[in-house]
Amino acid sequence: MALGAIARAEITGMTNFAKKYDEVSDWQFQRGVALLGIAAPVSGETVLDLGCGTGQLSYELARRVGPGGRVIAVDPDRGRLAEARSNKSPDLANITFVEAWAEDLSEIGDGTIDLIFSNYAFHWVPDKVAMIAEWRRCLRRGGRCAAESVGVPVPFLEEVVRAIGSPGRTHLKKVSYPGEAEWRAMFERHDLAVGAIEWPYLAFAFADLASFFDWLEGTTGGDFTRDRLPNDIDAGLRLRFPGDVRFAGTALRVIVRRR
């Protein structure tokens, strides 16, 4: 197979996972809408949507900052960015999508961002010190960051992912969850004033087990796939969740400002 064909096949596979993620992430979108109320983007601002995924919240940010504002939507997942670009309304000319990691935002100039917005992304970032250094570099003086993510490991999610064996254990090592003291120390080190560090209740809800599997395959980028579950684990989950799938965890919400 030619290299171009391999690349297209890779992107197609990523896009398929991105579509699944987009279709069954309503709970995540609703958390983001609530976070928008806290972040309070205003007309004319330049916003960095960090971990933009398939772009649903990027579009809303673009509408709120208006034609005089700008949204730079960043994600390292090429499939999700492809989905975001394909779904963008033609009237939203103020969004730029960028493939980049949170620890390296070198395409964004120093002191050019009014608001960093991040919804359920930064628990994936392995080097959070480097990420926060980039927050500090990109923000204007007085600029702010409003971010929410998974705050501590979610027992049910870890149970299901670990059940697939070695790939699941490898995936779980990608995620890290600093405590409050560690977060405060990182912010202080980078001269970011803490407005809030909160640990709200986090409710997950899916229409059925198939929807939950779609979301889990999408959010892990295919690290987890339902066909890797042992038959007895799969059968047990079907007995446990004959209807909708609901479980809970703890979120982390941070509001910081560059001094």
PDB file of C-alpha atoms in Angstrom:
ATOM      1  CA  MET A   1       0.000   0.000   0.000  1.00  0.00           C
ATOM      2  CA  ALA A   2       1.329   3.469  -0.887  1.00  0.00           C
ATOM      3  CA  LEU A   3       2.275   5.809   1.938  1.00  0.00           C
ATOM      4  CA  GLY A   4      -0.520   8.221   0.981  1.00  0.00           C
ATOM      5  CA  ALA A   5      -3.044   5.408   1.144  1.00  0.00           C
ATOM      6  CA  ILE A   6      -1.716   4.339   4.545  1.00  0.00           C
ATOM      7  CA  ALA A   7      -2.066   7.904   5.839  1.00  0.00           C
ATOM      8  CA  ARG A   8      -5.601   8.173   4.474  1.00  0.00           C
ATOM      9  CA  ALA A   9      -6.534   4.838   6.053  1.00  0.00           C
ATOM     10  CA  GLU A  10      -5.078   5.988   9.379  1.00  0.00           C
ATOM     11  CA  ILE A  11      -7.049   9.237   9.274  1.00  0.00           C
ATOM     12  CA  THR A  12     -10.210   7.370   8.267  1.00  0.00           C
ATOM     13  CA  GLY A  13      -9.826   5.078  11.275  1.00  0.00           C
ATOM     14  CA  MET A  14      -9.286   8.030  13.601  1.00  0.00           C
ATOM     15  CA  THR A  15     -12.251   9.831  12.066  1.00  0.00           C
ATOM     16  CA  ASN A  16     -14.485   6.812  12.682  1.00  0.00           C
ATOM     17  CA  PHE A  17     -13.583   6.887  16.374  1.00  0.00           C
ATOM     18  CA  ALA A  18     -14.105  10.670  16.352  1.00  0.00           C
ATOM     19  CA  LYS A  19     -17.598  10.264  14.886  1.00  0.00           C
ATOM     20  CA  LYS A  20     -18.521   7.803  17.639  1.00  0.00           C
ATOM     21  CA  TYR A  21     -17.185  10.196  20.247  1.00  0.00           C
ATOM     22  CA  ASP A  22     -19.112  13.105  18.735  1.00  0.00           C
ATOM     23  CA  GLU A  23     -22.410  11.222  18.567  1.00  0.00           C
ATOM     24  CA  VAL A  24     -22.565  10.074  22.199  1.00  0.00           C
ATOM     25  CA  SER A  25     -20.835  12.841  24.171  1.00  0.00           C
ATOM     26  CA  ASP A  26     -23.857  14.937  25.058  1.00  0.00           C
ATOM     27  CA  TRP A  27     -23.035  14.842  28.788  1.00  0.00           C
ATOM     28  CA  GLN A  28     -19.587  16.236  27.975  1.00  0.00           C
ATOM     29  CA  PHE A  29     -21.014  18.963  25.740  1.00  0.00           C
ATOM     30  CA  GLN A  30     -23.441  20.030  28.479  1.00  0.00           C
ATOM     31  CA  ARG A  31     -20.557  20.324  30.956  1.00  0.00           C
ATOM     32  CA  GLY A  32     -18.805  22.497  28.398  1.00  0.00           C
ATOM     33  CA  VAL A  33     -21.819  24.756  27.975  1.00  0.00           C
ATOM     34  CA  ALA A  34     -21.871  25.287  31.746  1.00  0.00           C
ATOM     35  CA  LEU A  35     -18.140  26.035  31.673  1.00  0.00           C
ATOM     36  CA  LEU A  36     -18.757  28.628  28.951  1.00  0.00           C
ATOM     37  CA  GLY A  37     -20.968  30.468  31.412  1.00  0.00           C
ATOM     38  CA  ILE A  38     -18.090  30.581  33.885  1.00  0.00           C
ATOM     39  CA  ALA A  39     -15.464  31.496  31.276  1.00  0.00           C
ATOM     40  CA  ALA A  40     -17.712  34.296  29.926  1.00  0.00           C
ATOM     41  CA  PRO A  41     -16.094  34.899  26.522  1.00  0.00           C
ATOM     42  CA  VAL A  42     -16.990  38.323  25.137  1.00  0.00           C
ATOM     43  CA  SER A  43     -17.065  39.927  21.721  1.00  0.00           C
ATOM     44  CA  GLY A  44     -13.662  40.623  20.235  1.00  0.00           C
ATOM     45  CA  GLU A  45     -11.641  38.250  22.402  1.00  0.00           C
ATOM     46  CA  THR A  46      -9.061  35.765  21.156  1.00  0.00           C
ATOM     47  CA  VAL A  47      -9.793  32.338  22.632  1.00  0.00           C
ATOM     48  CA  LEU A  48      -7.707  29.177  22.686  1.00  0.00           C
ATOM     49  CA  ASP A  49      -9.942  26.079  22.813  1.00  0.00           C
ATOM     50  CA  LEU A  50      -7.462  23.555  24.163  1.00  0.00           C
ATOM     51  CA  GLY A  51      -8.451  19.972  23.396  1.00  0.00           C
ATOM     52  CA  CYS A  52     -11.231  21.064  21.056  1.00  0.00           C
ATOM     53  CA  GLY A  53     -12.155  17.524  19.987  1.00  0.00           C
ATOM     54  CA  THR A  54     -14.792  17.552  17.259  1.00  0.00           C
ATOM     55  CA  GLY A  55     -15.339  21.276  17.609  1.00  0.00           C
ATOM     56  CA  GLN A  56     -18.855  21.616  19.018  1.00  0.00           C
ATOM     57  CA  LEU A  57     -17.758  24.031  21.732  1.00  0.00           C
ATOM     58  CA  SER A  58     -15.329  25.787  19.381  1.00  0.00           C
ATOM     59  CA  TYR A  59     -18.293  26.790  17.219  1.00  0.00           C
ATOM     60  CA  GLU A  60     -20.111  28.180  20.252  1.00  0.00           C
ATOM     61  CA  LEU A  61     -17.011  30.107  21.337  1.00  0.00           C
ATOM     62  CA  ALA A  62     -16.718  31.550  17.812  1.00  0.00           C
ATOM     63  CA  ARG A  63     -20.302  32.769  17.939  1.00  0.00           C
ATOM     64  CA  ARG A  64     -19.776  34.414  21.325  1.00  0.00           C
ATOM     65  CA  VAL A  65     -16.598  36.294  20.405  1.00  0.00           C
ATOM     66  CA  GLY A  66     -18.167  37.381  17.111  1.00  0.00           C
ATOM     67  CA  PRO A  67     -16.537  38.408  13.835  1.00  0.00           C
ATOM     68  CA  GLY A  68     -14.146  40.714  15.655  1.00  0.00           C
ATOM     69  CA  GLY A  69     -12.865  37.863  17.798  1.00  0.00           C
ATOM     70  CA  ARG A  70     -10.952  34.710  17.019  1.00  0.00           C
ATOM     71  CA  VAL A  71     -10.914  31.091  18.168  1.00  0.00           C
ATOM     72  CA  ILE A  72      -7.816  28.918  17.851  1.00  0.00           C
ATOM     73  CA  ALA A  73      -9.011  25.339  18.321  1.00  0.00           C
ATOM     74  CA  VAL A  74      -6.218  22.911  19.185  1.00  0.00           C
ATOM     75  CA  ASP A  75      -6.207  19.131  19.407  1.00  0.00           C
ATOM     76  CA  PRO A  76      -3.538  16.464  18.796  1.00  0.00           C
ATOM     77  CA  ASP A  77      -6.095  14.025  17.341  1.00  0.00           C
ATOM     78  CA  ARG A  78      -6.142  14.377  13.554  1.00  0.00           C
ATOM     79  CA  GLY A  79      -9.401  12.457  13.208  1.00  0.00           C
ATOM     80  CA  ARG A  80     -11.257  14.755  15.586  1.00  0.00           C
ATOM     81  CA  LEU A  81      -9.893  17.823  13.819  1.00  0.00           C
ATOM     82  CA  ALA A  82     -11.044  16.423  10.469  1.00  0.00           C
ATOM     83  CA  GLU A  83     -14.516  15.955  11.936  1.00  0.00           C
ATOM     84  CA  ALA A  84     -14.456  19.487  13.388  1.00  0.00           C
ATOM     85  CA  ARG A  85     -13.488  21.049  10.074  1.00  0.00           C
ATOM     86  CA  SER A  86     -16.084  19.092   8.115  1.00  0.00           C
ATOM     87  CA  ASN A  87     -18.917  20.084  10.479  1.00  0.00           C
ATOM     88  CA  LYS A  88     -18.053  23.788  10.703  1.00  0.00           C
ATOM     89  CA  SER A  89     -20.734  26.146   9.447  1.00  0.00           C
ATOM     90  CA  PRO A  90     -19.525  28.320   6.542  1.00  0.00           C
ATOM     91  CA  ASP A  91     -20.557  31.467   8.413  1.00  0.00           C
ATOM     92  CA  LEU A  92     -17.946  30.825  11.127  1.00  0.00           C
ATOM     93  CA  ALA A  93     -14.885  32.386   9.520  1.00  0.00           C
ATOM     94  CA  ASN A  94     -13.175  33.164  12.825  1.00  0.00           C
ATOM     95  CA  ILE A  95     -11.987  29.643  13.765  1.00  0.00           C
ATOM     96  CA  THR A  96      -8.541  28.218  13.043  1.00  0.00           C
ATOM     97  CA  PHE A  97      -7.986  24.513  13.749  1.00  0.00           C
ATOM     98  CA  VAL A  98      -4.462  23.515  14.760  1.00  0.00           C
ATOM     99  CA  GLU A  99      -3.019  20.034  15.293  1.00  0.00           C
ATOM    100  CA  ALA A 100      -0.787  20.373  18.353  1.00  0.00           C
ATOM    101  CA  TRP A 101      -0.107  19.027  21.825  1.00  0.00           C
ATOM    102  CA  ALA A 102      -0.940  21.049  24.932  1.00  0.00           C
ATOM    103  CA  GLU A 103       2.724  20.990  25.994  1.00  0.00           C
ATOM    104  CA  ASP A 104       3.864  22.641  22.728  1.00  0.00           C
ATOM    105  CA  LEU A 105       1.745  25.517  21.440  1.00  0.00           C
ATOM    106  CA  SER A 106       4.603  27.084  19.507  1.00  0.00           C
ATOM    107  CA  GLU A 107       2.292  28.147  16.662  1.00  0.00           C
ATOM    108  CA  ILE A 108       0.619  30.576  19.081  1.00  0.00           C
ATOM    109  CA  GLY A 109       2.397  33.837  19.839  1.00  0.00           C
ATOM    110  CA  ASP A 110       3.412  35.032  23.287  1.00  0.00           C
ATOM    111  CA  GLY A 111       0.750  37.044  25.127  1.00  0.00           C
ATOM    112  CA  THR A 112      -1.850  36.762  22.356  1.00  0.00           C
ATOM    113  CA  ILE A 113      -4.694  34.917  24.126  1.00  0.00           C
ATOM    114  CA  ASP A 114      -7.447  36.478  26.245  1.00  0.00           C
ATOM    115  CA  LEU A 115      -9.060  33.198  27.294  1.00  0.00           C
ATOM    116  CA  ILE A 116      -7.906  29.592  27.396  1.00  0.00           C
ATOM    117  CA  PHE A 117     -10.908  27.295  27.456  1.00  0.00           C
ATOM    118  CA  SER A 118     -10.517  23.549  27.987  1.00  0.00           C
ATOM    119  CA  ASN A 119     -13.308  21.022  28.495  1.00  0.00           C
ATOM    120  CA  TYR A 120     -12.452  17.445  29.491  1.00  0.00           C
ATOM    121  CA  ALA A 121      -9.043  17.299  27.875  1.00  0.00           C
ATOM    122  CA  PHE A 122      -6.159  18.103  30.192  1.00  0.00           C
ATOM    123  CA  HIS A 123      -6.340  14.915  32.295  1.00  0.00           C
ATOM    124  CA  TRP A 124      -4.794  13.328  29.166  1.00  0.00           C
ATOM    125  CA  VAL A 125      -1.773  15.664  29.216  1.00  0.00           C
ATOM    126  CA  PRO A 126       1.234  13.783  30.647  1.00  0.00           C
ATOM    127  CA  ASP A 127       3.478  16.816  31.275  1.00  0.00           C
ATOM    128  CA  LYS A 128       1.211  19.234  33.085  1.00  0.00           C
ATOM    129  CA  VAL A 129       4.090  21.514  34.089  1.00  0.00           C
ATOM    130  CA  ALA A 130       4.892  22.078  30.398  1.00  0.00           C
ATOM    131  CA  MET A 131       1.181  22.632  29.675  1.00  0.00           C
ATOM    132  CA  ILE A 132       0.857  25.289  32.375  1.00  0.00           C
ATOM    133  CA  ALA A 133       4.059  26.972  31.180  1.00  0.00           C
ATOM    134  CA  GLU A 134       2.376  27.277  27.779  1.00  0.00           C
ATOM    135  CA  TRP A 135      -0.765  28.708  29.389  1.00  0.00           C
ATOM    136  CA  ARG A 136       1.384  31.376  31.021  1.00  0.00           C
ATOM    137  CA  ARG A 137       3.276  32.149  27.819  1.00  0.00           C
ATOM    138  CA  CYS A 138       0.208  32.405  25.582  1.00  0.00           C
ATOM    139  CA  LEU A 139      -2.011  34.468  27.895  1.00  0.00           C
ATOM    140  CA  ARG A 140      -2.041  38.247  27.834  1.00  0.00           C
ATOM    141  CA  ARG A 141      -1.546  40.005  31.166  1.00  0.00           C
ATOM    142  CA  GLY A 142      -4.893  39.689  32.896  1.00  0.00           C
ATOM    143  CA  GLY A 143      -5.908  36.853  30.563  1.00  0.00           C
ATOM    144  CA  ARG A 144      -7.658  33.895  32.102  1.00  0.00           C
ATOM    145  CA  CYS A 145      -8.076  30.141  31.812  1.00  0.00           C
ATOM    146  CA  ALA A 146     -11.281  28.240  32.561  1.00  0.00           C
ATOM    147  CA  ALA A 147     -10.839  24.486  32.405  1.00  0.00           C
ATOM    148  CA  GLU A 148     -12.684  21.395  33.563  1.00  0.00           C
ATOM    149  CA  SER A 149     -11.572  17.803  33.398  1.00  0.00           C
ATOM    150  CA  VAL A 150     -11.774  14.467  35.150  1.00  0.00           C
ATOM    151  CA  GLY A 151     -10.353  15.115  38.596  1.00  0.00           C
ATOM    152  CA  VAL A 152      -9.604  11.678  40.028  1.00  0.00           C
ATOM    153  CA  PRO A 153      -9.721   8.169  38.547  1.00  0.00           C
ATOM    154  CA  VAL A 154     -13.276   6.987  37.826  1.00  0.00           C
ATOM    155  CA  PRO A 155     -13.523   3.460  39.267  1.00  0.00           C
ATOM    156  CA  PHE A 156     -16.022   2.082  36.734  1.00  0.00           C
ATOM    157  CA  LEU A 157     -14.069   3.396  33.744  1.00  0.00           C
ATOM    158  CA  GLU A 158     -10.828   1.963  35.083  1.00  0.00           C
ATOM    159  CA  GLU A 159     -12.563  -1.369  35.742  1.00  0.00           C
ATOM    160  CA  VAL A 160     -13.776  -1.658  32.144  1.00  0.00           C
ATOM    161  CA  VAL A 161     -10.570  -0.462  30.498  1.00  0.00           C
ATOM    162  CA  ARG A 162      -8.384  -2.689  32.678  1.00  0.00           C
ATOM    163  CA  ALA A 163     -10.546  -5.693  31.744  1.00  0.00           C
ATOM    164  CA  ILE A 164      -9.061  -5.778  28.224  1.00  0.00           C
ATOM    165  CA  GLY A 165      -5.645  -6.633  29.653  1.00  0.00           C
ATOM    166  CA  SER A 166      -2.296  -5.163  28.649  1.00  0.00           C
ATOM    167  CA  PRO A 167      -3.672  -2.543  26.179  1.00  0.00           C
ATOM    168  CA  GLY A 168      -5.987  -1.267  28.902  1.00  0.00           C
ATOM    169  CA  ARG A 169      -3.229  -1.021  31.483  1.00  0.00           C
ATOM    170  CA  THR A 170      -1.041   0.818  28.971  1.00  0.00           C
ATOM    171  CA  HIS A 171      -3.859   3.250  28.248  1.00  0.00           C
ATOM    172  CA  LEU A 172      -4.466   4.009  31.931  1.00  0.00           C
ATOM    173  CA  LYS A 173      -0.816   5.014  32.314  1.00  0.00           C
ATOM    174  CA  LYS A 174      -1.464   7.886  29.885  1.00  0.00           C
ATOM    175  CA  VAL A 175      -3.731   9.664  32.361  1.00  0.00           C
ATOM    176  CA  SER A 176      -2.572  11.586  35.441  1.00  0.00           C
ATOM    177  CA  TYR A 177      -4.464  13.295  38.262  1.00  0.00           C
ATOM    178  CA  PRO A 178      -2.492  15.759  40.438  1.00  0.00           C
ATOM    179  CA  GLY A 179      -3.997  16.765  43.773  1.00  0.00           C
ATOM    180  CA  GLU A 180      -4.930  20.295  44.800  1.00  0.00           C
ATOM    181  CA  ALA A 181      -1.614  21.128  46.471  1.00  0.00           C
ATOM    182  CA  GLU A 182       0.304  20.056  43.375  1.00  0.00           C
ATOM    183  CA  TRP A 183      -1.955  22.117  41.100  1.00  0.00           C
ATOM    184  CA  ARG A 184      -1.541  25.201  43.290  1.00  0.00           C
ATOM    185  CA  ALA A 185       2.246  24.794  43.291  1.00  0.00           C
ATOM    186  CA  MET A 186       2.333  24.534  39.488  1.00  0.00           C
ATOM    187  CA  PHE A 187       0.177  27.635  39.071  1.00  0.00           C
ATOM    188  CA  GLU A 188       2.232  29.624  41.580  1.00  0.00           C
ATOM    189  CA  ARG A 189       5.477  28.587  39.877  1.00  0.00           C
ATOM    190  CA  HIS A 190       4.176  30.092  36.632  1.00  0.00           C
ATOM    191  CA  ASP A 191       2.756  33.273  38.174  1.00  0.00           C
ATOM    192  CA  LEU A 192      -0.876  32.342  37.598  1.00  0.00           C
ATOM    193  CA  ALA A 193      -3.322  33.605  40.215  1.00  0.00           C
ATOM    194  CA  VAL A 194      -5.846  30.970  41.292  1.00  0.00           C
ATOM    195  CA  GLY A 195      -9.469  32.052  41.184  1.00  0.00           C
ATOM    196  CA  ALA A 196     -10.845  28.598  41.952  1.00  0.00           C
ATOM    197  CA  ILE A 197      -9.859  24.957  42.241  1.00  0.00           C
ATOM    198  CA  GLU A 198     -13.034  22.921  42.657  1.00  0.00           C
ATOM    199  CA  TRP A 199     -13.906  19.224  42.635  1.00  0.00           C
ATOM    200  CA  PRO A 200     -17.546  18.990  41.472  1.00  0.00           C
ATOM    201  CA  TYR A 201     -19.605  15.824  41.146  1.00  0.00           C
ATOM    202  CA  LEU A 202     -19.343  14.290  37.673  1.00  0.00           C
ATOM    203  CA  ALA A 203     -22.282  12.294  36.288  1.00  0.00           C
ATOM    204  CA  PHE A 204     -21.868  10.048  33.248  1.00  0.00           C
ATOM    205  CA  ALA A 205     -25.034   8.983  31.409  1.00  0.00           C
ATOM    206  CA  PHE A 206     -25.478   6.908  28.237  1.00  0.00           C
ATOM    207  CA  ALA A 207     -28.643   5.573  26.614  1.00  0.00           C
ATOM    208  CA  ASP A 208     -27.365   1.993  26.628  1.00  0.00           C
ATOM    209  CA  LEU A 209     -24.233  -0.125  26.815  1.00  0.00           C
ATOM    210  CA  ALA A 210     -23.608   0.180  23.063  1.00  0.00           C
ATOM    211  CA  SER A 211     -23.548   3.992  23.376  1.00  0.00           C
ATOM    212  CA  PHE A 212     -21.179   3.753  26.315  1.00  0.00           C
ATOM    213  CA  PHE A 213     -18.850   1.503  24.302  1.00  0.00           C
ATOM    214  CA  ASP A 214     -19.032   3.936  21.366  1.00  0.00           C
ATOM    215  CA  TRP A 215     -17.997   6.789  23.648  1.00  0.00           C
ATOM    216  CA  LEU A 216     -15.232   4.807  25.363  1.00  0.00           C
ATOM    217  CA  GLU A 217     -13.771   3.691  22.028  1.00  0.00           C
ATOM    218  CA  GLY A 218     -13.955   7.276  20.796  1.00  0.00           C
ATOM    219  CA  THR A 219     -12.552   8.991  23.866  1.00  0.00           C
ATOM    220  CA  THR A 220      -9.618   6.543  24.066  1.00  0.00           C
ATOM    221  CA  GLY A 221      -8.960   6.858  20.330  1.00  0.00           C
ATOM    222  CA  GLY A 222      -9.332   3.111  19.930  1.00  0.00           C
ATOM    223  CA  ASP A 223      -7.047   2.094  22.812  1.00  0.00           C
ATOM    224  CA  PHE A 224     -10.167   0.396  24.176  1.00  0.00           C
ATOM    225  CA  THR A 225     -12.373  -1.601  21.810  1.00  0.00           C
ATOM    226  CA  ARG A 226     -15.305  -3.725  22.923  1.00  0.00           C
ATOM    227  CA  ASP A 227     -14.101  -6.765  20.985  1.00  0.00           C
ATOM    228  CA  ARG A 228     -11.151  -7.034  23.399  1.00  0.00           C
ATOM    229  CA  LEU A 229     -13.420  -7.615  26.391  1.00  0.00           C
ATOM    230  CA  PRO A 230     -13.414 -11.205  27.662  1.00  0.00           C
ATOM    231  CA  ASN A 231     -16.763 -12.882  27.057  1.00  0.00           C
ATOM    232  CA  ASP A 232     -17.560 -13.245  30.742  1.00  0.00           C
ATOM    233  CA  ILE A 233     -16.866  -9.535  31.407  1.00  0.00           C
ATOM    234  CA  ASP A 234     -18.998  -8.519  28.443  1.00  0.00           C
ATOM    235  CA  ALA A 235     -21.854 -10.752  29.606  1.00  0.00           C
ATOM    236  CA  GLY A 236     -21.573  -9.382  33.138  1.00  0.00           C
ATOM    237  CA  LEU A 237     -21.812  -5.799  31.909  1.00  0.00           C
ATOM    238  CA  ARG A 238     -24.915  -6.637  29.869  1.00  0.00           C
ATOM    239  CA  LEU A 239     -26.578  -8.098  32.948  1.00  0.00           C
ATOM    240  CA  ARG A 240     -25.494  -5.140  35.053  1.00  0.00           C
ATOM    241  CA  PHE A 241     -26.775  -2.559  32.541  1.00  0.00           C
ATOM    242  CA  PRO A 242     -29.851  -3.899  30.736  1.00  0.00           C
ATOM    243  CA  GLY A 243     -30.971  -0.326  30.049  1.00  0.00           C
ATOM    244  CA  ASP A 244     -29.136   2.971  30.399  1.00  0.00           C
ATOM    245  CA  VAL A 245     -25.602   3.235  31.782  1.00  0.00           C
ATOM    246  CA  ARG A 246     -25.020   5.660  34.629  1.00  0.00           C
ATOM    247  CA  PHE A 247     -22.063   6.075  36.954  1.00  0.00           C
ATOM    248  CA  ALA A 248     -20.261   8.903  38.708  1.00  0.00           C
ATOM    249  CA  GLY A 249     -16.873  10.402  39.407  1.00  0.00           C
ATOM    250  CA  THR A 250     -15.171  13.600  40.501  1.00  0.00           C
ATOM    251  CA  ALA A 251     -14.367  16.454  38.141  1.00  0.00           C
ATOM    252  CA  LEU A 252     -11.719  19.161  38.496  1.00  0.00           C
ATOM    253  CA  ARG A 253     -12.493  22.770  37.589  1.00  0.00           C
ATOM    254  CA  VAL A 254      -9.773  25.415  37.617  1.00  0.00           C
ATOM    255  CA  ILE A 255     -10.014  29.151  37.015  1.00  0.00           C
ATOM    256  CA  VAL A 256      -6.691  30.978  36.853  1.00  0.00           C
ATOM    257  CA  ARG A 257      -5.509  34.381  35.623  1.00  0.00           C
ATOM    258  CA  ARG A 258      -2.163  35.633  34.418  1.00  0.00           C
ATOM    259  CA  ARG A 259      -0.867  38.335  36.717  1.00  0.00           C
TER     260      ARG A 259
END
